[in-house]
Coordinates of C-alpha atoms (C1' of nucleotides) in Angstrom, one line a residue:
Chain O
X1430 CA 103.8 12.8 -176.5
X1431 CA 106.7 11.8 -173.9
X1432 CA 110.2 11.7 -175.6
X1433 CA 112.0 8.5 -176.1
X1434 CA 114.3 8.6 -173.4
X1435 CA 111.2 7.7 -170.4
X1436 CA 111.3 5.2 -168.8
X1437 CA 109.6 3.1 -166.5
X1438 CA 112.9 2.3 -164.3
X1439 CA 115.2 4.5 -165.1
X1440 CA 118.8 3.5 -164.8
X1441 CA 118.5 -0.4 -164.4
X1442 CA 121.9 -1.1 -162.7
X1443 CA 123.2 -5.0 -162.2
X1444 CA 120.4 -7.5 -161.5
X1445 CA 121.6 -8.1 -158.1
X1446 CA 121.2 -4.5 -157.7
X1447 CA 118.0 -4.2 -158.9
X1448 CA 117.0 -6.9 -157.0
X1449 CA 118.1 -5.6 -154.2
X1450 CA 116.7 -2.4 -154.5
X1451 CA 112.9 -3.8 -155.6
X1452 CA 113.1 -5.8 -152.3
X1453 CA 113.7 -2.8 -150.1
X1454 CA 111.1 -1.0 -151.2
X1455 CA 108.8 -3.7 -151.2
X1456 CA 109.5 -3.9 -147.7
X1457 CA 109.4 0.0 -147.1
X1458 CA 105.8 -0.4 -148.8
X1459 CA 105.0 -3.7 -146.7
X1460 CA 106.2 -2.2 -143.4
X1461 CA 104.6 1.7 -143.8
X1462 CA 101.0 -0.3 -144.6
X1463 CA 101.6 -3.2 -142.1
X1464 CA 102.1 -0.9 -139.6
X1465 CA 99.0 0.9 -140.4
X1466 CA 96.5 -1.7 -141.0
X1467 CA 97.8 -5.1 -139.6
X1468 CA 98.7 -8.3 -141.5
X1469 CA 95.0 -9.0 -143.0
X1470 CA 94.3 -5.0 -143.0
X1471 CA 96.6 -5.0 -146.3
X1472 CA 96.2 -6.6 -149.7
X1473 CA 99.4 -7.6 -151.5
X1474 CA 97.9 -5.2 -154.1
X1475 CA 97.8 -2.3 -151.9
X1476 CA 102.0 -2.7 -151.4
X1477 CA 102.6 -3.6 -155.1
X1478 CA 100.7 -0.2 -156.3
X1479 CA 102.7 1.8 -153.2
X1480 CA 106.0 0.6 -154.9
X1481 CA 104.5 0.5 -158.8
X1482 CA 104.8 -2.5 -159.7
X1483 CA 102.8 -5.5 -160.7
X1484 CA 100.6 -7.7 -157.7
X1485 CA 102.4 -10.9 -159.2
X1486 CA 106.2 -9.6 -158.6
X1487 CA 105.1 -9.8 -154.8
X1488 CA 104.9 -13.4 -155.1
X1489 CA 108.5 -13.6 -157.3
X1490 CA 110.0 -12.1 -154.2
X1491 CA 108.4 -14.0 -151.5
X1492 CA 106.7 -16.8 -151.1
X1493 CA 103.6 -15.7 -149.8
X1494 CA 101.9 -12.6 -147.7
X1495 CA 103.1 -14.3 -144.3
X1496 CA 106.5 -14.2 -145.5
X1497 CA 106.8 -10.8 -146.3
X1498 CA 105.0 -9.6 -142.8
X1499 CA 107.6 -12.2 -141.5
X1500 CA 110.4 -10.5 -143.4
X1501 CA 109.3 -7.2 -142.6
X1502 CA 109.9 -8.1 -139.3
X1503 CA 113.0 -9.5 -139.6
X1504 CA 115.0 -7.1 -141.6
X1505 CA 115.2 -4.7 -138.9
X1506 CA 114.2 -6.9 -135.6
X1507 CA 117.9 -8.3 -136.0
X1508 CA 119.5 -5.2 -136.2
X1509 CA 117.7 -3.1 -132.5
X1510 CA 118.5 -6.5 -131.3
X1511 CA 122.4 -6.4 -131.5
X1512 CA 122.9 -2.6 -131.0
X1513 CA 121.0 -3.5 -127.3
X1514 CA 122.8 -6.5 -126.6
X1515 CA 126.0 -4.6 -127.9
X1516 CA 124.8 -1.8 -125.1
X1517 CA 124.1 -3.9 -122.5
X1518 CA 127.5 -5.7 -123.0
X1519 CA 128.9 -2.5 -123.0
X1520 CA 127.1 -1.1 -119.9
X1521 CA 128.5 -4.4 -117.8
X1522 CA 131.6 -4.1 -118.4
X1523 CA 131.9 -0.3 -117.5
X1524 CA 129.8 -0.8 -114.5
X1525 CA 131.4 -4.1 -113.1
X1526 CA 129.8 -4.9 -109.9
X1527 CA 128.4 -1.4 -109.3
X1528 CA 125.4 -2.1 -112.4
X1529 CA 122.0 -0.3 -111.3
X1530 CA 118.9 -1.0 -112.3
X1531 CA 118.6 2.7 -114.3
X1532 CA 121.9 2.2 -116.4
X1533 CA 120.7 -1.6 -117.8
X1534 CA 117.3 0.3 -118.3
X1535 CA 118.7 3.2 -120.5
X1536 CA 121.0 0.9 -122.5
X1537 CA 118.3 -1.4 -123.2
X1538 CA 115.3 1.9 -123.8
X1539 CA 117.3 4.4 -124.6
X1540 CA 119.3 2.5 -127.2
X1541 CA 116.0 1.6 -129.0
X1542 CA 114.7 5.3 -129.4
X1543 CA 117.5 6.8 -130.2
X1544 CA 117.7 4.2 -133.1
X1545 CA 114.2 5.4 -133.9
X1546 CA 114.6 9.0 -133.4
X1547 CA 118.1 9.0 -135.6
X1548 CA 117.1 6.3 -138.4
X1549 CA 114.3 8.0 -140.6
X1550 CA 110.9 7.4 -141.4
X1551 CA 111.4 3.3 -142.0
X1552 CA 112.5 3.1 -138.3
X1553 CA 109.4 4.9 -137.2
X1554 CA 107.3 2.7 -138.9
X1555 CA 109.1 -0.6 -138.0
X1556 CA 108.6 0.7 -134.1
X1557 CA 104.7 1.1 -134.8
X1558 CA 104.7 -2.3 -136.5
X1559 CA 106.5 -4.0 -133.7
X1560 CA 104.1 -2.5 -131.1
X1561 CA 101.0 -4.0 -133.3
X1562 CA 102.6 -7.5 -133.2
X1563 CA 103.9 -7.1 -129.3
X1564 CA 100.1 -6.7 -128.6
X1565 CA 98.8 -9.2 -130.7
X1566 CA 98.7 -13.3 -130.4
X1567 CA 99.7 -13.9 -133.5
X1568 CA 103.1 -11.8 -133.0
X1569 CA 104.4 -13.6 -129.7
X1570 CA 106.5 -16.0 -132.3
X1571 CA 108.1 -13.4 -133.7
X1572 CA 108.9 -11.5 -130.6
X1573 CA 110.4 -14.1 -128.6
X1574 CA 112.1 -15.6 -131.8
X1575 CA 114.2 -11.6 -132.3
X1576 CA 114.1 -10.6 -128.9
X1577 CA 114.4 -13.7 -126.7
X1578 CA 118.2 -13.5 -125.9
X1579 CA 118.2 -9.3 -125.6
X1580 CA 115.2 -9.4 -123.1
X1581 CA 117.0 -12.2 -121.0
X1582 CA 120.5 -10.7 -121.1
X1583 CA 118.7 -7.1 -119.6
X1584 CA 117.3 -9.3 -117.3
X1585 CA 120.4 -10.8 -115.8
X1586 CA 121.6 -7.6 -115.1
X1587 CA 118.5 -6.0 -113.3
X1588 CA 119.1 -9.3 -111.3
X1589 CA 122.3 -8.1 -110.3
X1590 CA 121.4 -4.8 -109.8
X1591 CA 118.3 -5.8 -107.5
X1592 CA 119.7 -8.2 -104.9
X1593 CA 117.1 -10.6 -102.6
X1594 CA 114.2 -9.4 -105.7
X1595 CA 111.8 -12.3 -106.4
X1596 CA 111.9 -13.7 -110.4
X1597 CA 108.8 -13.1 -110.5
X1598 CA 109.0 -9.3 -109.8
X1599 CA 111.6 -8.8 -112.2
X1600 CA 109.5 -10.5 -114.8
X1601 CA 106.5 -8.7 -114.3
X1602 CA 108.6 -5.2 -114.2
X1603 CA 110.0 -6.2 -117.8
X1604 CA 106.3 -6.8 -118.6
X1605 CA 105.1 -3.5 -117.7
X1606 CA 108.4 -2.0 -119.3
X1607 CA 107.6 -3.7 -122.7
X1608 CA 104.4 -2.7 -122.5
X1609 CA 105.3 0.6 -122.3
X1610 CA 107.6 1.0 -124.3
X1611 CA 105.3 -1.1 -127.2
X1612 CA 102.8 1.5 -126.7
X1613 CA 104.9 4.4 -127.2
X1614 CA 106.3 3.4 -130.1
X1615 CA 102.9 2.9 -131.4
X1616 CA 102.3 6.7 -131.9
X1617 CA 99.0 6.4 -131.9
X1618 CA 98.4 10.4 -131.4
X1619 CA 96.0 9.6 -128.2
X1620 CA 98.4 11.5 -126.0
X1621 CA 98.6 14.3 -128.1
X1622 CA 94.5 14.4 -127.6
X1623 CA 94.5 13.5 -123.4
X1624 CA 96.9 15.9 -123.3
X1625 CA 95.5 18.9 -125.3
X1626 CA 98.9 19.1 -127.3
X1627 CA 101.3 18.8 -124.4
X1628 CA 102.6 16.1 -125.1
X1629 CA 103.1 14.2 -129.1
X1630 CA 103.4 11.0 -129.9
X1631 CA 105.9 11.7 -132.7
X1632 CA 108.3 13.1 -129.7
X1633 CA 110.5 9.9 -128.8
X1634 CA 112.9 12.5 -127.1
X1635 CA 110.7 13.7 -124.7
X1636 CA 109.9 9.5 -124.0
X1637 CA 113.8 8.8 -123.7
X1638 CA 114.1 11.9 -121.4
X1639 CA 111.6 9.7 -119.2
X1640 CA 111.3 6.4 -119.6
X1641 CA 114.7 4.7 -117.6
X1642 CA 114.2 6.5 -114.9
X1643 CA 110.6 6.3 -114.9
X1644 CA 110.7 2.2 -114.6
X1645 CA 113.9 2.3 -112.7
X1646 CA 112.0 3.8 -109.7
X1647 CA 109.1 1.1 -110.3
X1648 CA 111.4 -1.7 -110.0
X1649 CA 113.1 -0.7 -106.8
X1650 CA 110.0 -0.1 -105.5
X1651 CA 108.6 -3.2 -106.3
X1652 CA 111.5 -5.2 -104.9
X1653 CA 111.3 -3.2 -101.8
X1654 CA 107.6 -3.5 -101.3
X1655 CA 106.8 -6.7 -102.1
X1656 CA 110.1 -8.0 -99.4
X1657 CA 108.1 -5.9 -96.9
X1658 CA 104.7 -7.2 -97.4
X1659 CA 106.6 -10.8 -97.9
X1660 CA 104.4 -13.3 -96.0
X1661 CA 100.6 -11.7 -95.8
X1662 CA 100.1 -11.7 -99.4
X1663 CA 97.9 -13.7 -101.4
X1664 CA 100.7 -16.6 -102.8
X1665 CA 101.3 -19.1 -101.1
X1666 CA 104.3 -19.8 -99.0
X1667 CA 105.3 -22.2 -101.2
X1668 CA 105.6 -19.1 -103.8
X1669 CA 107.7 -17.7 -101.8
X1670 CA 111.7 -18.2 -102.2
X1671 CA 114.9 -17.5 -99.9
X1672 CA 116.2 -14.7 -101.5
X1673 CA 118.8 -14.7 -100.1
X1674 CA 120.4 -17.1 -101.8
X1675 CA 119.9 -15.5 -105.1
X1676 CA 122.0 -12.0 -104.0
X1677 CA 125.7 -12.7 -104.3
X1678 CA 127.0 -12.3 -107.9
Chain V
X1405 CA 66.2 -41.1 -136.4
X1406 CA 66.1 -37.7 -134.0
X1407 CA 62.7 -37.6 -132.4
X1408 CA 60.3 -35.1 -132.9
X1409 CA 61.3 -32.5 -129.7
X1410 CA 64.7 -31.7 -131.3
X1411 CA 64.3 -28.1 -132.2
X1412 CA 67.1 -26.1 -133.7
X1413 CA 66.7 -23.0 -130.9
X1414 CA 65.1 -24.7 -128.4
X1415 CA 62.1 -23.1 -125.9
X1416 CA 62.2 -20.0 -127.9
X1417 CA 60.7 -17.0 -125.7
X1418 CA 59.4 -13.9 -126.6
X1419 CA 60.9 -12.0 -129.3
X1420 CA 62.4 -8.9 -127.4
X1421 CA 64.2 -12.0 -125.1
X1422 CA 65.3 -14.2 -128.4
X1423 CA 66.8 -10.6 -129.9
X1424 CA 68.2 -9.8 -126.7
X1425 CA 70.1 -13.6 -126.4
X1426 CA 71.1 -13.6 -129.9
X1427 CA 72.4 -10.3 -130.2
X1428 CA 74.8 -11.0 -127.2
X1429 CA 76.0 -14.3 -128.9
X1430 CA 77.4 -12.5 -131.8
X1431 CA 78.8 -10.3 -129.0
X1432 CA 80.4 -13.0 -127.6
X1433 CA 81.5 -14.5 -130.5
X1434 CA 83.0 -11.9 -132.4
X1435 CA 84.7 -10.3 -129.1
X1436 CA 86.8 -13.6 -129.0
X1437 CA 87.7 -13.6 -132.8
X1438 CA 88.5 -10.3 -132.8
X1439 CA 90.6 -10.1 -129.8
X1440 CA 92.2 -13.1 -131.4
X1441 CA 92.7 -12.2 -135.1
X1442 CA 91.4 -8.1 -135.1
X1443 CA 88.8 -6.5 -137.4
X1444 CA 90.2 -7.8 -140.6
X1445 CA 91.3 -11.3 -139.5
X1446 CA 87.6 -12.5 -139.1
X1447 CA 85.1 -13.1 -141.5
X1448 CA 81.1 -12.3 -140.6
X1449 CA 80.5 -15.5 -141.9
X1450 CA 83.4 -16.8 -139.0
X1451 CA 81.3 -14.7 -136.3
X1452 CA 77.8 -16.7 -137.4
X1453 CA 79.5 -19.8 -137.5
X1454 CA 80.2 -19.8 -134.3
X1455 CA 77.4 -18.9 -132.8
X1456 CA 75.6 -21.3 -135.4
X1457 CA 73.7 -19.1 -137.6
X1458 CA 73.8 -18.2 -141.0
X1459 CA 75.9 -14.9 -142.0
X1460 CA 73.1 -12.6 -143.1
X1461 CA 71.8 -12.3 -140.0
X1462 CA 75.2 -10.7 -138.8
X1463 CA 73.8 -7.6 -141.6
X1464 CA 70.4 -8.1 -139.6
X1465 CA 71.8 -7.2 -136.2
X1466 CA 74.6 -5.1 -137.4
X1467 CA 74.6 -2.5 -140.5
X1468 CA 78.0 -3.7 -140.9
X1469 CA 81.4 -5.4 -140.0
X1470 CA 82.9 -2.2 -138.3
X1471 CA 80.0 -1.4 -136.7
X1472 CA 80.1 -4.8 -134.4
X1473 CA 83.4 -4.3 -134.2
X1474 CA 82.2 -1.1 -132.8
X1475 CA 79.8 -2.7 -130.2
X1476 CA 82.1 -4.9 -129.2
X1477 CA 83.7 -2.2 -127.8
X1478 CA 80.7 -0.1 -126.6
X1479 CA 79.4 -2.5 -125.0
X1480 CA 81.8 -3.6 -122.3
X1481 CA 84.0 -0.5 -122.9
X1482 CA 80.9 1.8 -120.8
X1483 CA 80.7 -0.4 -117.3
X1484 CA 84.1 -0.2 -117.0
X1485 CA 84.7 3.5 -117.6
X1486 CA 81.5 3.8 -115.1
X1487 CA 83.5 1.5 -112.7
X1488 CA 86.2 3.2 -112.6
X1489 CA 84.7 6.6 -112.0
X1490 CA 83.0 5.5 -109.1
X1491 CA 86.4 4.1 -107.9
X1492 CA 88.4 7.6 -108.1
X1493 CA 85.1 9.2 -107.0
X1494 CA 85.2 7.5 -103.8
X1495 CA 88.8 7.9 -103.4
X1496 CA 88.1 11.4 -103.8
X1497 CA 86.0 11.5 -101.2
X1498 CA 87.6 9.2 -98.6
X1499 CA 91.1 10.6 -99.0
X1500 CA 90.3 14.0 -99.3
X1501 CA 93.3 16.3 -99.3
X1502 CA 95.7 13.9 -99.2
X1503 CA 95.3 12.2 -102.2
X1504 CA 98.5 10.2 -103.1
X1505 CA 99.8 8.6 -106.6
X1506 CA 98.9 5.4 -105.7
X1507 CA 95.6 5.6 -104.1
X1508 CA 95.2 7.4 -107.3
X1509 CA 96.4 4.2 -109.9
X1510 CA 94.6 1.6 -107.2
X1511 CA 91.5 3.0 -108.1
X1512 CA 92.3 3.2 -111.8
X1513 CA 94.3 0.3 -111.9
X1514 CA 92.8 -2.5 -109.7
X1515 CA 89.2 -1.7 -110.5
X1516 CA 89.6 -2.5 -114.1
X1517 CA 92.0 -5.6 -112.9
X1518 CA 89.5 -7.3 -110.5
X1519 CA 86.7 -6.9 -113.5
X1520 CA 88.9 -9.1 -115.9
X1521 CA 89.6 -11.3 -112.9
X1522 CA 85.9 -11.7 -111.5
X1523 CA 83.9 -10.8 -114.7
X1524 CA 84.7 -14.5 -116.3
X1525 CA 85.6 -15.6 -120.5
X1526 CA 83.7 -12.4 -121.9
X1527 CA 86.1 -9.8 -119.4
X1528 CA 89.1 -11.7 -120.5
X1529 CA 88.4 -11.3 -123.9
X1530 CA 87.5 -8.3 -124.2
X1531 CA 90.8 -7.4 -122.5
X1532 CA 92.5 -9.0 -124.9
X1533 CA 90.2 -6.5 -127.5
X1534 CA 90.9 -3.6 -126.2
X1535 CA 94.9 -4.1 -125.7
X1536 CA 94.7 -4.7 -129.6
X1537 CA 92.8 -1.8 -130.1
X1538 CA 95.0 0.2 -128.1
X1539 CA 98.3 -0.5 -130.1
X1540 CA 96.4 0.5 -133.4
X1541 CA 95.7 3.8 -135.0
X1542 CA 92.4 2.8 -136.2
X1543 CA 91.9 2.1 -132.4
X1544 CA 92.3 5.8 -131.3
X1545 CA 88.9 7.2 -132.0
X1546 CA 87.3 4.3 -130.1
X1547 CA 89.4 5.0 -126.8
X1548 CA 89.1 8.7 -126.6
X1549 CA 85.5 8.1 -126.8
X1550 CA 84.8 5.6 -124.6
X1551 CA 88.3 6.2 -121.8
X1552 CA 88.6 10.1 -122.0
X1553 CA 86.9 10.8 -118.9
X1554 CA 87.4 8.4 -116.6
X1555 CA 91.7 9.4 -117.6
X1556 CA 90.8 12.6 -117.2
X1557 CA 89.6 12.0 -113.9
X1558 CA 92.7 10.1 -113.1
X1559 CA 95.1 12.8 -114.4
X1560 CA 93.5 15.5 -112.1
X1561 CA 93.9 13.7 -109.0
X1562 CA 97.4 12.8 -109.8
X1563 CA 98.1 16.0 -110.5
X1564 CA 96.6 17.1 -106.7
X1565 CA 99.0 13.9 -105.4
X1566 CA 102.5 15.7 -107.4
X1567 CA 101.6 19.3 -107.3
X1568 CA 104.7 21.0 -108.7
X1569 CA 104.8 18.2 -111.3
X1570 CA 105.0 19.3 -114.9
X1571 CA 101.5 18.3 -117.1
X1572 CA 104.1 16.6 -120.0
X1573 CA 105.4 14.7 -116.8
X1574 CA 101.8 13.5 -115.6
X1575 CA 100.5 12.9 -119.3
X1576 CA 103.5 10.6 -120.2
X1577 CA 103.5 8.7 -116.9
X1578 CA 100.0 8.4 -118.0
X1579 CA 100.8 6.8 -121.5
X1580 CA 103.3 4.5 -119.6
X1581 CA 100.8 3.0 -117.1
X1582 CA 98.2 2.6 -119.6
X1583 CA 100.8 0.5 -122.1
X1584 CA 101.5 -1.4 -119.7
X1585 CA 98.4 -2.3 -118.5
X1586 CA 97.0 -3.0 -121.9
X1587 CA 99.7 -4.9 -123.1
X1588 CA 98.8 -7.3 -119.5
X1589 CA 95.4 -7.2 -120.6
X1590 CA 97.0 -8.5 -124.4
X1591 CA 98.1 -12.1 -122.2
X1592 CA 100.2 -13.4 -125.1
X1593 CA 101.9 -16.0 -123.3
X1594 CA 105.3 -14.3 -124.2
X1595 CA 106.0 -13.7 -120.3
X1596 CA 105.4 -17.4 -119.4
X1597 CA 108.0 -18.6 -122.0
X1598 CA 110.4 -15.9 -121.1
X1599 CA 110.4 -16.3 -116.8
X1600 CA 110.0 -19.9 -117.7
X1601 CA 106.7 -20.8 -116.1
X1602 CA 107.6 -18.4 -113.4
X1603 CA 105.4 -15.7 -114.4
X1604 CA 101.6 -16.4 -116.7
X1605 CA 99.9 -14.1 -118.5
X1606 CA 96.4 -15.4 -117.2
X1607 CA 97.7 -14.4 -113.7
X1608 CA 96.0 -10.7 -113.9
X1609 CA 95.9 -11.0 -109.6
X1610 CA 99.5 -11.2 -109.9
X1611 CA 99.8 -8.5 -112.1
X1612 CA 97.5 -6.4 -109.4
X1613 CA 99.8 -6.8 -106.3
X1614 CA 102.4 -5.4 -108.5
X1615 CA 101.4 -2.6 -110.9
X1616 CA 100.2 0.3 -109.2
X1617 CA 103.2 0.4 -106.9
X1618 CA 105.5 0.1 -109.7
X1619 CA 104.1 2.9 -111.5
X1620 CA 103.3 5.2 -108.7
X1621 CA 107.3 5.1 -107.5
X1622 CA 107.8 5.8 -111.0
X1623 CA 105.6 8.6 -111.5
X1624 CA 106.9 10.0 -108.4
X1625 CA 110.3 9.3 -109.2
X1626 CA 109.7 11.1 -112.8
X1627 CA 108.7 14.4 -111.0
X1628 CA 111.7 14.8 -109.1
X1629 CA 114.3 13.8 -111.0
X1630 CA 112.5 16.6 -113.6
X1631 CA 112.4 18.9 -111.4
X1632 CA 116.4 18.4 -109.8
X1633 CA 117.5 18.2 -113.7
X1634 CA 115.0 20.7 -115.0
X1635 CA 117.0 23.9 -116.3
X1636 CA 119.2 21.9 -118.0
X1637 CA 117.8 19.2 -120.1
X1638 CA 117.1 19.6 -123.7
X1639 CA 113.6 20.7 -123.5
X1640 CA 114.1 24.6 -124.6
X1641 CA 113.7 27.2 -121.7
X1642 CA 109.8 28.2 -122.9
X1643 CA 108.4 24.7 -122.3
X1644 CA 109.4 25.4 -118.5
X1645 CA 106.4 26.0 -116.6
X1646 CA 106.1 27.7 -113.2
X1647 CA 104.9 24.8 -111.2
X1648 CA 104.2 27.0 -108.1
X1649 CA 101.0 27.9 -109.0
X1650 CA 99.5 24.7 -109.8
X1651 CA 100.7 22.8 -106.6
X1652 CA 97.9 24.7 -104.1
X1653 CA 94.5 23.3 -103.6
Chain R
dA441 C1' 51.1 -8.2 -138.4
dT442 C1' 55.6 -8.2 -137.1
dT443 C1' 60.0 -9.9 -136.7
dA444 C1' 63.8 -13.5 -136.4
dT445 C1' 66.1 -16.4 -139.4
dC446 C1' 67.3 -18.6 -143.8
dT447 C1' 68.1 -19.2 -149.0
dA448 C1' 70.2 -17.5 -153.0
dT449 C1' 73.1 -14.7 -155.3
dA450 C1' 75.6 -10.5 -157.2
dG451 C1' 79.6 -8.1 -157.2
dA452 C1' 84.0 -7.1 -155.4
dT453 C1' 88.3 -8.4 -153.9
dC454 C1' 92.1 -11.2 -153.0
dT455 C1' 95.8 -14.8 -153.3
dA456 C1' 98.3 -17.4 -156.2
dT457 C1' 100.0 -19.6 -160.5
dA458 C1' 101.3 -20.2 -165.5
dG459 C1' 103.2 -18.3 -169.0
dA460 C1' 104.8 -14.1 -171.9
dT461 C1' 108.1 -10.2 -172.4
dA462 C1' 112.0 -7.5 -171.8
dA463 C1' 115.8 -6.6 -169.7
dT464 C1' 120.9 -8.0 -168.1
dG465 C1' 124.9 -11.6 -168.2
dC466 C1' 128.7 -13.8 -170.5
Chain K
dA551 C1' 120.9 -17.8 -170.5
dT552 C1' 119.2 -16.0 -166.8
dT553 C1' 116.3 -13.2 -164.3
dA554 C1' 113.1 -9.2 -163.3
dT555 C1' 108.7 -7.8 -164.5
dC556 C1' 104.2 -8.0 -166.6
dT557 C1' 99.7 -10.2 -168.6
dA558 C1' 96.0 -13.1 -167.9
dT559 C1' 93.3 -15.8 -165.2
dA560 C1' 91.5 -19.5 -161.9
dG561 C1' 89.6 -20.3 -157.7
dA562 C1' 88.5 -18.9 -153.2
dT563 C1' 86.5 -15.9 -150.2
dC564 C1' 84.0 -12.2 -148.5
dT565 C1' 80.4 -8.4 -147.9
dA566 C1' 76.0 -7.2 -148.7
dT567 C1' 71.3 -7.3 -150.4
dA568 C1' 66.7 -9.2 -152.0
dG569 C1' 63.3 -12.0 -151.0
dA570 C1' 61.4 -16.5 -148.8
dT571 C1' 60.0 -18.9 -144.6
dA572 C1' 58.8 -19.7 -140.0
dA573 C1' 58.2 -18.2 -135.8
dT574 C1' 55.7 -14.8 -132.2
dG575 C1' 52.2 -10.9 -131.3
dC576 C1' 47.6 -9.3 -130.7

DNA sequence: ATTATCTATAGATCTATAGATAATGC
DNA sequence: ATTATCTATAGATCTATAGATAATGC
């Protein structure tokens, strides 16, 4: 019935090309149903039909199913990485001693969803996968593996940019800004519900517009606060630090 | 060699009792898989295992594996919804008309906290749970049944505490408190490595001198920077909403 | 007489490997 | 001559059900 000239792949180019090409959409596959499902959610089946090709060829291409999730991970965990350190670097050297708390925030947040808001539908789904691992045991490897040297370097600065603040407070304010941000990118459409349509998961915009400045505030609160309330909290004195010490540069 | 006494269950009691004891040992059991490995990382026969029974009589208990994922859920998911009601209840009533943003999250917030702190092994994991379940789409159904009110109730009385605030600006503050307190809830040791020891996940009474503050500066920070920027941020001119009208009561 | 638990097993699914086939590479 | 893809299949694992056994219930 079909002419002569069907075929299955059509227009093989160089091997290295088509390798190339079979890997990223093995990955695409691997990512979109990782993202959906989880690690043991997916059969290596399920991404070899998505991409139409044979079950086997997943194993020619990587070792085993913890590799790919692995290398799913990796491909674009790299890449957020440098563009927010590249930010960040950027940010401290425009700001020089005047850094705030808000402008490290926005290069480090705002940086990521515009990357996810600009870079297609693979982005999107590499944000929802990320949030699944962020949240999970299993993931904290491979989040403090990618991100490790980006989270400490945003640190430094809100260090800088909150004088006299406790370690510990900063810490915990990244916590609760990862969280955050984790759970948005996880689009999970329950804000669209809470909200009766007001507000959509799918709308990183509206997040960016909000975010910084949202966790900004919380930070300078908490440093303020918790310098106030100082001594009659639970720690114990030996908790408790000079800060002053820790202000100068 | 064993003497005669040794019984498998030992002082068995009536049968509504021995149903009632096993039933929460699967509980138990497969609340710490799952929060561990999630739905399709644990096998029934892992769940009866541990509680050192044979796997059919997870199918005796349970019709099937997503349904005691499902009560899992339910069945710590309803005390602290209940909890937490009460809490903003009695806020209600205390503060009367001068409700504020954290009075608000306190209730929400450090309710829920001093559960996972007090409630022992069962609490903690079914913290854990739930953050996984929160960072999932298949996890969506399960929270708007089980959360919806009691966030409901939270939203309203925030939105007494910022009148003039824009909904989009309550409901996203919303979604950023409750990342962040789910991915706490998550404890996967990542914030230990990165502070260095300074800051541990297990520390949830840590996390409750700090988190309400920090998000209540933020949410009232979020309002009025919208409001100063309103007219001309990229949000077209028909998503504006009078915010007069809502601020009385 | 009812119900909690166990034994046995069917059927499905899944990972992984060995080896065949059909392209590209020089 | 190498490499991308497919066929075939072993072995493991997993869910679910039918039916047996051993307790408690009156």
């Amino acid at each position: 019935m079909a002419e002569r000239a069907v075929r299955k792949t059509p227009q093989r180019r160089t091997k290295a090309a088509q390798r190339a090409r079979t890997l990223e959409r093995i990955l695409d596959a691997a990512e979109y149903l990782f993202s959906r499902h989880g690690l043991n959610g997916v059969a290596l089946r399920d991404v070899a039909q998505r991409v139409g090709v044979h079950t086997s060829l997943m194993h020619y291409y990587f070792a085993d199913k913890q590799r790919l999730f692995e290398a799913v991970f990796t491909r674009r965990a790299g890449i957020t990485s440098s563009r927010r350190l590249d930010a960040l670097d950027r940010y401290e050297r425009e700001a020089g001693a005047s850094v705030t708390v808000e402008g490290a925030l926005r290069a480090f947040l705002d940086t990521d969803l515009e990357l996810y808001i600009e870079g297609g539908k693979g982005w999107k789904n590499f944000a929802a996968f990320a949030a699944r691992v962020s949240n999970s045991p299993e993931g904290a490897a491979l989040m403090d593996l990618h991100f490790d040297p980006v989270v400490l370097k945003l640190i430094g600065i809100l260090k800088r940019a909150l004088p006299g603040c406790a370690d510990a407070d900063i810490f915990w304010g990244y916590d609760f800004v990862s969280g955050a941000l984790m759970h948005v990118l996880a689009r999970t459409g329950r804000i669209d519900r809470l909200s009766g349509g007001v507000c959509q998961s799918e709308d990183f915009a509206a997040v960016k517009d909000r975010l910084a400045g949202f966790m900004a505030a919380g930070f300078i609160a908490l440093c303020a606060d918790r310098r106030k309330a100082g001594k009659s909290r639970r720690r114990p004195a030996v908790g408790r630090r000079r800060a002053r010490g820790a202000a100068a540069r």
